[in-house]
PDB file of C-alpha atoms in Angstrom:
ATOM      1  CA  MET A   1    -167.350 -23.694-115.074  1.00  0.00           C
ATOM      2  CA  ASN A   2    -164.475 -22.101-114.070  1.00  0.00           C
ATOM      3  CA  ALA A   3    -161.089 -22.569-114.858  1.00  0.00           C
ATOM      4  CA  SER A   4    -159.754 -24.242-111.933  1.00  0.00           C
ATOM      5  CA  SER A   5    -162.688 -26.931-111.770  1.00  0.00           C
ATOM      6  CA  PHE A   6    -162.479 -26.905-115.260  1.00  0.00           C
ATOM      7  CA  ASN A   7    -158.331 -28.236-114.509  1.00  0.00           C
ATOM      8  CA  TYR A   8    -159.406 -29.785-111.923  1.00  0.00           C
ATOM      9  CA  ALA A   9    -161.931 -32.557-114.303  1.00  0.00           C
ATOM     10  CA  LEU A  10    -158.864 -32.775-116.794  1.00  0.00           C
ATOM     11  CA  GLU A  11    -156.446 -33.836-114.372  1.00  0.00           C
ATOM     12  CA  GLN A  12    -158.947 -36.296-112.018  1.00  0.00           C
ATOM     13  CA  THR A  13    -160.379 -37.995-115.154  1.00  0.00           C
ATOM     14  CA  ARG A  14    -159.435 -41.639-115.495  1.00  0.00           C
ATOM     15  CA  VAL A  15    -160.437 -44.483-117.868  1.00  0.00           C
ATOM     16  CA  LEU A  16    -161.764 -46.988-116.134  1.00  0.00           C
ATOM     17  CA  TYR A  17    -162.390 -49.636-119.425  1.00  0.00           C
ATOM     18  CA  VAL A  18    -160.391 -48.893-122.746  1.00  0.00           C
ATOM     19  CA  PRO A  19    -162.144 -49.608-125.818  1.00  0.00           C
ATOM     20  CA  ASP A  20    -160.433 -52.260-127.909  1.00  0.00           C
ATOM     21  CA  ARG A  21    -160.773 -50.433-130.719  1.00  0.00           C
ATOM     22  CA  ARG A  22    -159.001 -46.779-131.969  1.00  0.00           C
ATOM     23  CA  ILE A  23    -159.780 -44.173-133.663  1.00  0.00           C
ATOM     24  CA  ASP A  24    -160.188 -44.804-137.655  1.00  0.00           C
ATOM     25  CA  SER A  25    -157.572 -42.930-139.697  1.00  0.00           C
ATOM     26  CA  PHE A  26    -160.204 -42.292-142.682  1.00  0.00           C
ATOM     27  CA  GLY A  27    -163.357 -42.695-141.452  1.00  0.00           C
ATOM     28  CA  GLU A  28    -165.411 -41.866-138.595  1.00  0.00           C
ATOM     29  CA  THR A  29    -165.335 -43.789-134.934  1.00  0.00           C
ATOM     30  CA  ASN A  30    -168.504 -43.823-132.583  1.00  0.00           C
ATOM     31  CA  PHE A  31    -167.434 -44.992-129.038  1.00  0.00           C
ATOM     32  CA  ASN A  32    -170.122 -46.210-126.521  1.00  0.00           C
ATOM     33  CA  PHE A  33    -169.499 -44.279-123.048  1.00  0.00           C
ATOM     34  CA  ARG A  34    -170.602 -44.763-119.361  1.00  0.00           C
ATOM     35  CA  LEU A  35    -169.497 -41.638-117.692  1.00  0.00           C
ATOM     36  CA  LEU A  36    -169.446 -42.241-113.683  1.00  0.00           C
ATOM     37  CA  SER A  37    -169.404 -38.877-111.297  1.00  0.00           C
ATOM     38  CA  GLU A  38    -170.139 -38.568-107.885  1.00  0.00           C
ATOM     39  CA  PRO A  39    -173.008 -35.655-107.564  1.00  0.00           C
ATOM     40  CA  MET A  40    -171.349 -32.710-105.208  1.00  0.00           C
ATOM     41  CA  ASP A  41    -172.658 -33.063-101.292  1.00  0.00           C
ATOM     42  CA  SER A  42    -174.033 -36.203-101.890  1.00  0.00           C
ATOM     43  CA  VAL A  43    -172.761 -39.633-100.283  1.00  0.00           C
ATOM     44  CA  GLY A  44    -173.299 -43.229-101.256  1.00  0.00           C
ATOM     45  CA  GLN A  45    -174.790 -41.655-104.874  1.00  0.00           C
ATOM     46  CA  CYS A  46    -173.284 -42.226-108.523  1.00  0.00           C
ATOM     47  CA  ARG A  47    -174.634 -40.629-111.510  1.00  0.00           C
ATOM     48  CA  ILE A  48    -174.185 -42.584-114.981  1.00  0.00           C
ATOM     49  CA  ARG A  49    -174.098 -40.328-118.051  1.00  0.00           C
ATOM     50  CA  SER A  50    -174.620 -42.933-121.074  1.00  0.00           C
ATOM     51  CA  GLY A  51    -174.446 -41.811-124.689  1.00  0.00           C
ATOM     52  CA  THR A  52    -172.126 -42.142-127.615  1.00  0.00           C
ATOM     53  CA  VAL A  53    -169.160 -39.713-129.097  1.00  0.00           C
ATOM     54  CA  GLU A  54    -167.989 -39.545-132.555  1.00  0.00           C
ATOM     55  CA  ALA A  55    -164.811 -39.074-133.853  1.00  0.00           C
ATOM     56  CA  HIS A  56    -164.980 -37.614-137.795  1.00  0.00           C
ATOM     57  CA  ARG A  57    -162.349 -37.234-140.137  1.00  0.00           C
ATOM     58  CA  PRO A  58    -163.183 -33.855-142.317  1.00  0.00           C
ATOM     59  CA  ARG A  59    -164.622 -34.325-145.697  1.00  0.00           C
ATOM     60  CA  ILE A  60    -162.095 -31.706-147.316  1.00  0.00           C
ATOM     61  CA  ILE A  61    -158.956 -30.749-146.235  1.00  0.00           C
ATOM     62  CA  ARG A  62    -158.588 -27.323-144.760  1.00  0.00           C
ATOM     63  CA  PRO A  63    -155.906 -24.456-144.852  1.00  0.00           C
ATOM     64  CA  SER A  64    -153.797 -24.553-142.091  1.00  0.00           C
ATOM     65  CA  GLU A  65    -155.596 -21.006-140.571  1.00  0.00           C
ATOM     66  CA  LEU A  66    -158.860 -23.047-140.287  1.00  0.00           C
ATOM     67  CA  THR A  67    -157.382 -26.648-138.803  1.00  0.00           C
ATOM     68  CA  GLY A  68    -157.756 -27.665-135.448  1.00  0.00           C
ATOM     69  CA  VAL A  69    -161.024 -29.048-133.680  1.00  0.00           C
ATOM     70  CA  GLU A  70    -165.041 -28.573-134.145  1.00  0.00           C
ATOM     71  CA  LEU A  71    -167.365 -29.603-131.779  1.00  0.00           C
ATOM     72  CA  GLU A  72    -171.251 -30.468-132.077  1.00  0.00           C
ATOM     73  CA  GLY A  73    -173.195 -31.273-129.260  1.00  0.00           C
ATOM     74  CA  PHE A  74    -170.932 -29.917-126.802  1.00  0.00           C
ATOM     75  CA  THR A  75    -171.383 -27.011-124.647  1.00  0.00           C
ATOM     76  CA  PRO A  76    -169.057 -23.735-125.264  1.00  0.00           C
ATOM     77  CA  GLN A  77    -166.977 -24.498-122.363  1.00  0.00           C
ATOM     78  CA  ALA A  78    -166.021 -27.684-123.889  1.00  0.00           C
ATOM     79  CA  ALA A  79    -163.624 -25.500-126.294  1.00  0.00           C
ATOM     80  CA  GLN A  80    -161.900 -24.789-123.034  1.00  0.00           C
ATOM     81  CA  PHE A  81    -160.578 -27.934-123.189  1.00  0.00           C
ATOM     82  CA  PHE A  82    -158.525 -27.174-126.472  1.00  0.00           C
ATOM     83  CA  GLU A  83    -156.875 -24.381-124.811  1.00  0.00           C
ATOM     84  CA  TRP A  84    -155.896 -26.710-121.861  1.00  0.00           C
ATOM     85  CA  LEU A  85    -153.622 -28.920-124.201  1.00  0.00           C
ATOM     86  CA  LYS A  86    -151.864 -26.064-125.850  1.00  0.00           C
ATOM     87  CA  VAL A  87    -150.962 -24.359-122.790  1.00  0.00           C
ATOM     88  CA  ARG A  88    -149.514 -27.628-121.615  1.00  0.00           C
ATOM     89  CA  GLY A  89    -147.948 -28.337-124.838  1.00  0.00           C
ATOM     90  CA  ILE A  90    -149.574 -31.577-125.669  1.00  0.00           C
ATOM     91  CA  ALA A  91    -148.764 -31.698-129.054  1.00  0.00           C
ATOM     92  CA  LEU A  92    -151.127 -33.444-131.660  1.00  0.00           C
ATOM     93  CA  ARG A  93    -150.263 -31.380-134.313  1.00  0.00           C
ATOM     94  CA  ALA A  94    -149.980 -34.120-137.129  1.00  0.00           C
ATOM     95  CA  LEU A  95    -153.275 -35.346-136.187  1.00  0.00           C
ATOM     96  CA  LEU A  96    -154.902 -32.256-136.115  1.00  0.00           C
ATOM     97  CA  ARG A  97    -153.667 -30.732-138.980  1.00  0.00           C
ATOM     98  CA  TYR A  98    -156.690 -31.812-140.968  1.00  0.00           C
ATOM     99  CA  GLY A  99    -159.040 -31.144-138.075  1.00  0.00           C
ATOM    100  CA  PHE A 100    -161.515 -33.663-136.298  1.00  0.00           C
ATOM    101  CA  ARG A 101    -164.894 -33.370-135.512  1.00  0.00           C
ATOM    102  CA  PHE A 102    -166.127 -34.516-132.019  1.00  0.00           C
ATOM    103  CA  THR A 103    -169.941 -34.753-131.987  1.00  0.00           C
ATOM    104  CA  ARG A 104    -171.741 -35.725-129.118  1.00  0.00           C
ATOM    105  CA  THR A 105    -175.346 -37.322-129.231  1.00  0.00           C
ATOM    106  CA  GLU A 106    -177.873 -37.274-126.556  1.00  0.00           C
ATOM    107  CA  VAL A 107    -176.651 -38.330-123.263  1.00  0.00           C
ATOM    108  CA  HIS A 108    -178.843 -39.984-120.911  1.00  0.00           C
ATOM    109  CA  GLU A 109    -178.366 -39.851-117.068  1.00  0.00           C
ATOM    110  CA  GLU A 110    -179.146 -42.126-114.583  1.00  0.00           C
ATOM    111  CA  LEU A 111    -178.549 -41.199-110.363  1.00  0.00           C
ATOM    112  CA  VAL A 112    -178.113 -44.704-108.397  1.00  0.00           C
ATOM    113  CA  HIS A 113    -177.482 -45.043-104.389  1.00  0.00           C
ATOM    114  CA  GLU A 114    -174.425 -46.930-104.569  1.00  0.00           C
ATOM    115  CA  ASP A 115    -170.951 -46.079-104.024  1.00  0.00           C
ATOM    116  CA  ILE A 116    -169.119 -45.192-107.191  1.00  0.00           C
ATOM    117  CA  ARG A 117    -166.095 -47.911-106.761  1.00  0.00           C
ATOM    118  CA  GLU A 118    -169.274 -50.824-106.822  1.00  0.00           C
ATOM    119  CA  VAL A 119    -170.694 -49.145-110.283  1.00  0.00           C
ATOM    120  CA  GLY A 120    -167.314 -48.656-111.785  1.00  0.00           C
ATOM    121  CA  ASP A 121    -166.545 -52.099-111.161  1.00  0.00           C
ATOM    122  CA  ARG A 122    -169.988 -53.579-112.033  1.00  0.00           C
ATOM    123  CA  LEU A 123    -169.660 -51.193-115.848  1.00  0.00           C
ATOM    124  CA  VAL A 124    -165.865 -52.659-116.346  1.00  0.00           C
ATOM    125  CA  GLN A 125    -167.586 -56.103-116.264  1.00  0.00           C
ATOM    126  CA  GLU A 126    -170.179 -55.538-118.189  1.00  0.00           C
ATOM    127  CA  ALA A 127    -168.041 -53.869-120.761  1.00  0.00           C
ATOM    128  CA  LEU A 128    -165.932 -56.965-120.466  1.00  0.00           C
ATOM    129  CA  HIS A 129    -168.740 -59.274-121.396  1.00  0.00           C
ATOM    130  CA  SER A 130    -170.550 -56.611-123.883  1.00  0.00           C
ATOM    131  CA  GLY A 131    -168.737 -57.745-126.988  1.00  0.00           C
ATOM    132  CA  ASP A 132    -168.922 -53.948-128.165  1.00  0.00           C
ATOM    133  CA  ALA A 133    -165.378 -53.206-129.270  1.00  0.00           C
ATOM    134  CA  PHE A 134    -166.446 -49.486-128.678  1.00  0.00           C
ATOM    135  CA  ARG A 135    -167.422 -49.525-124.954  1.00  0.00           C
ATOM    136  CA  ALA A 136    -165.596 -47.095-122.596  1.00  0.00           C
ATOM    137  CA  VAL A 137    -166.270 -46.605-118.973  1.00  0.00           C
ATOM    138  CA  ILE A 138    -164.773 -42.918-117.525  1.00  0.00           C
ATOM    139  CA  LEU A 139    -164.508 -41.791-113.990  1.00  0.00           C
ATOM    140  CA  GLY A 140    -164.964 -37.926-114.312  1.00  0.00           C
ATOM    141  CA  ILE A 141    -166.269 -35.008-112.048  1.00  0.00           C
ATOM    142  CA  ASP A 142    -169.814 -34.372-112.440  1.00  0.00           C
ATOM    143  CA  ASP A 143    -170.274 -30.721-112.976  1.00  0.00           C
ATOM    144  CA  ALA A 144    -167.492 -30.786-115.805  1.00  0.00           C
ATOM    145  CA  TRP A 145    -168.563 -34.190-117.066  1.00  0.00           C
ATOM    146  CA  GLU A 146    -167.981 -32.717-120.757  1.00  0.00           C
ATOM    147  CA  ALA A 147    -164.509 -31.823-119.787  1.00  0.00           C
ATOM    148  CA  SER A 148    -163.965 -35.726-119.097  1.00  0.00           C
ATOM    149  CA  LEU A 149    -165.603 -36.869-122.000  1.00  0.00           C
ATOM    150  CA  LEU A 150    -163.160 -34.886-124.172  1.00  0.00           C
ATOM    151  CA  ARG A 151    -160.201 -36.209-122.310  1.00  0.00           C
ATOM    152  CA  PHE A 152    -161.093 -39.362-122.999  1.00  0.00           C
ATOM    153  CA  MET A 153    -161.245 -38.477-126.850  1.00  0.00           C
ATOM    154  CA  ILE A 154    -157.815 -36.579-126.984  1.00  0.00           C
ATOM    155  CA  GLU A 155    -156.566 -39.831-125.100  1.00  0.00           C
ATOM    156  CA  MET A 156    -157.998 -42.380-127.668  1.00  0.00           C
ATOM    157  CA  ILE A 157    -156.387 -39.961-130.679  1.00  0.00           C
ATOM    158  CA  GLN A 158    -153.070 -40.281-129.058  1.00  0.00           C
ATOM    159  CA  GLN A 159    -153.519 -43.869-128.884  1.00  0.00           C
ATOM    160  CA  SER A 160    -154.547 -44.236-132.187  1.00  0.00           C
ATOM    161  CA  ASN A 161    -151.890 -41.738-132.986  1.00  0.00           C
ATOM    162  CA  GLU A 162    -149.324 -44.149-134.473  1.00  0.00           C
ATOM    163  CA  ILE A 163    -151.226 -46.253-136.963  1.00  0.00           C
ATOM    164  CA  ASN A 164    -152.524 -43.232-138.076  1.00  0.00           C
ATOM    165  CA  VAL A 165    -149.555 -41.576-139.154  1.00  0.00           C
ATOM    166  CA  PHE A 166    -148.572 -44.582-140.725  1.00  0.00           C
ATOM    167  CA  ASP A 167    -151.752 -45.150-143.237  1.00  0.00           C
ATOM    168  CA  TYR A 168    -151.429 -40.767-143.675  1.00  0.00           C
ATOM    169  CA  LYS A 169    -147.566 -41.474-144.516  1.00  0.00           C
ATOM    170  CA  ARG A 170    -149.036 -44.481-146.468  1.00  0.00           C
ATOM    171  CA  ARG A 171    -151.229 -41.857-148.706  1.00  0.00           C
ATOM    172  CA  GLY A 172    -149.015 -39.329-148.832  1.00  0.00           C
ATOM    173  CA  LEU A 173    -151.378 -37.014-146.498  1.00  0.00           C
ATOM    174  CA  ILE A 174    -147.963 -35.823-144.115  1.00  0.00           C
TER     175      ILE A 174
END
């Protein structure tokens, strides 16, 4: 994946259904995702990737030179995402100070012969009625789908920021 396709994927990713829950301040959070994408050069087809991505807090506080994010189960190209954040000045310093670890479990793929908008609408309706507070539906780019998944996770960190910072301050961690 080259830099321009990577950037394109990050800019085009949209979360169609946001989980009701946020990232837990002191534990681990497992999001069940459905990531939709259109295969290149295919009309009327949609790829659905299903799996779980976990956000873990580190078990120990690390020295400042070792803070950041660890990725498990992702390809080496996924680390480019965090460079993309730095270049654009997206600061999550308070939350990344003690580090996060993201783990991606096995992903199941299904290729369906339907319009991506129809599939997206159907998956959003399923999510609404599932009772799963950790379900997400993401619209991403097929050949850079991991970048789309990581973008979703950063959005969840940003949405969890206020309550997480409150919890950290209350415990004297920041």
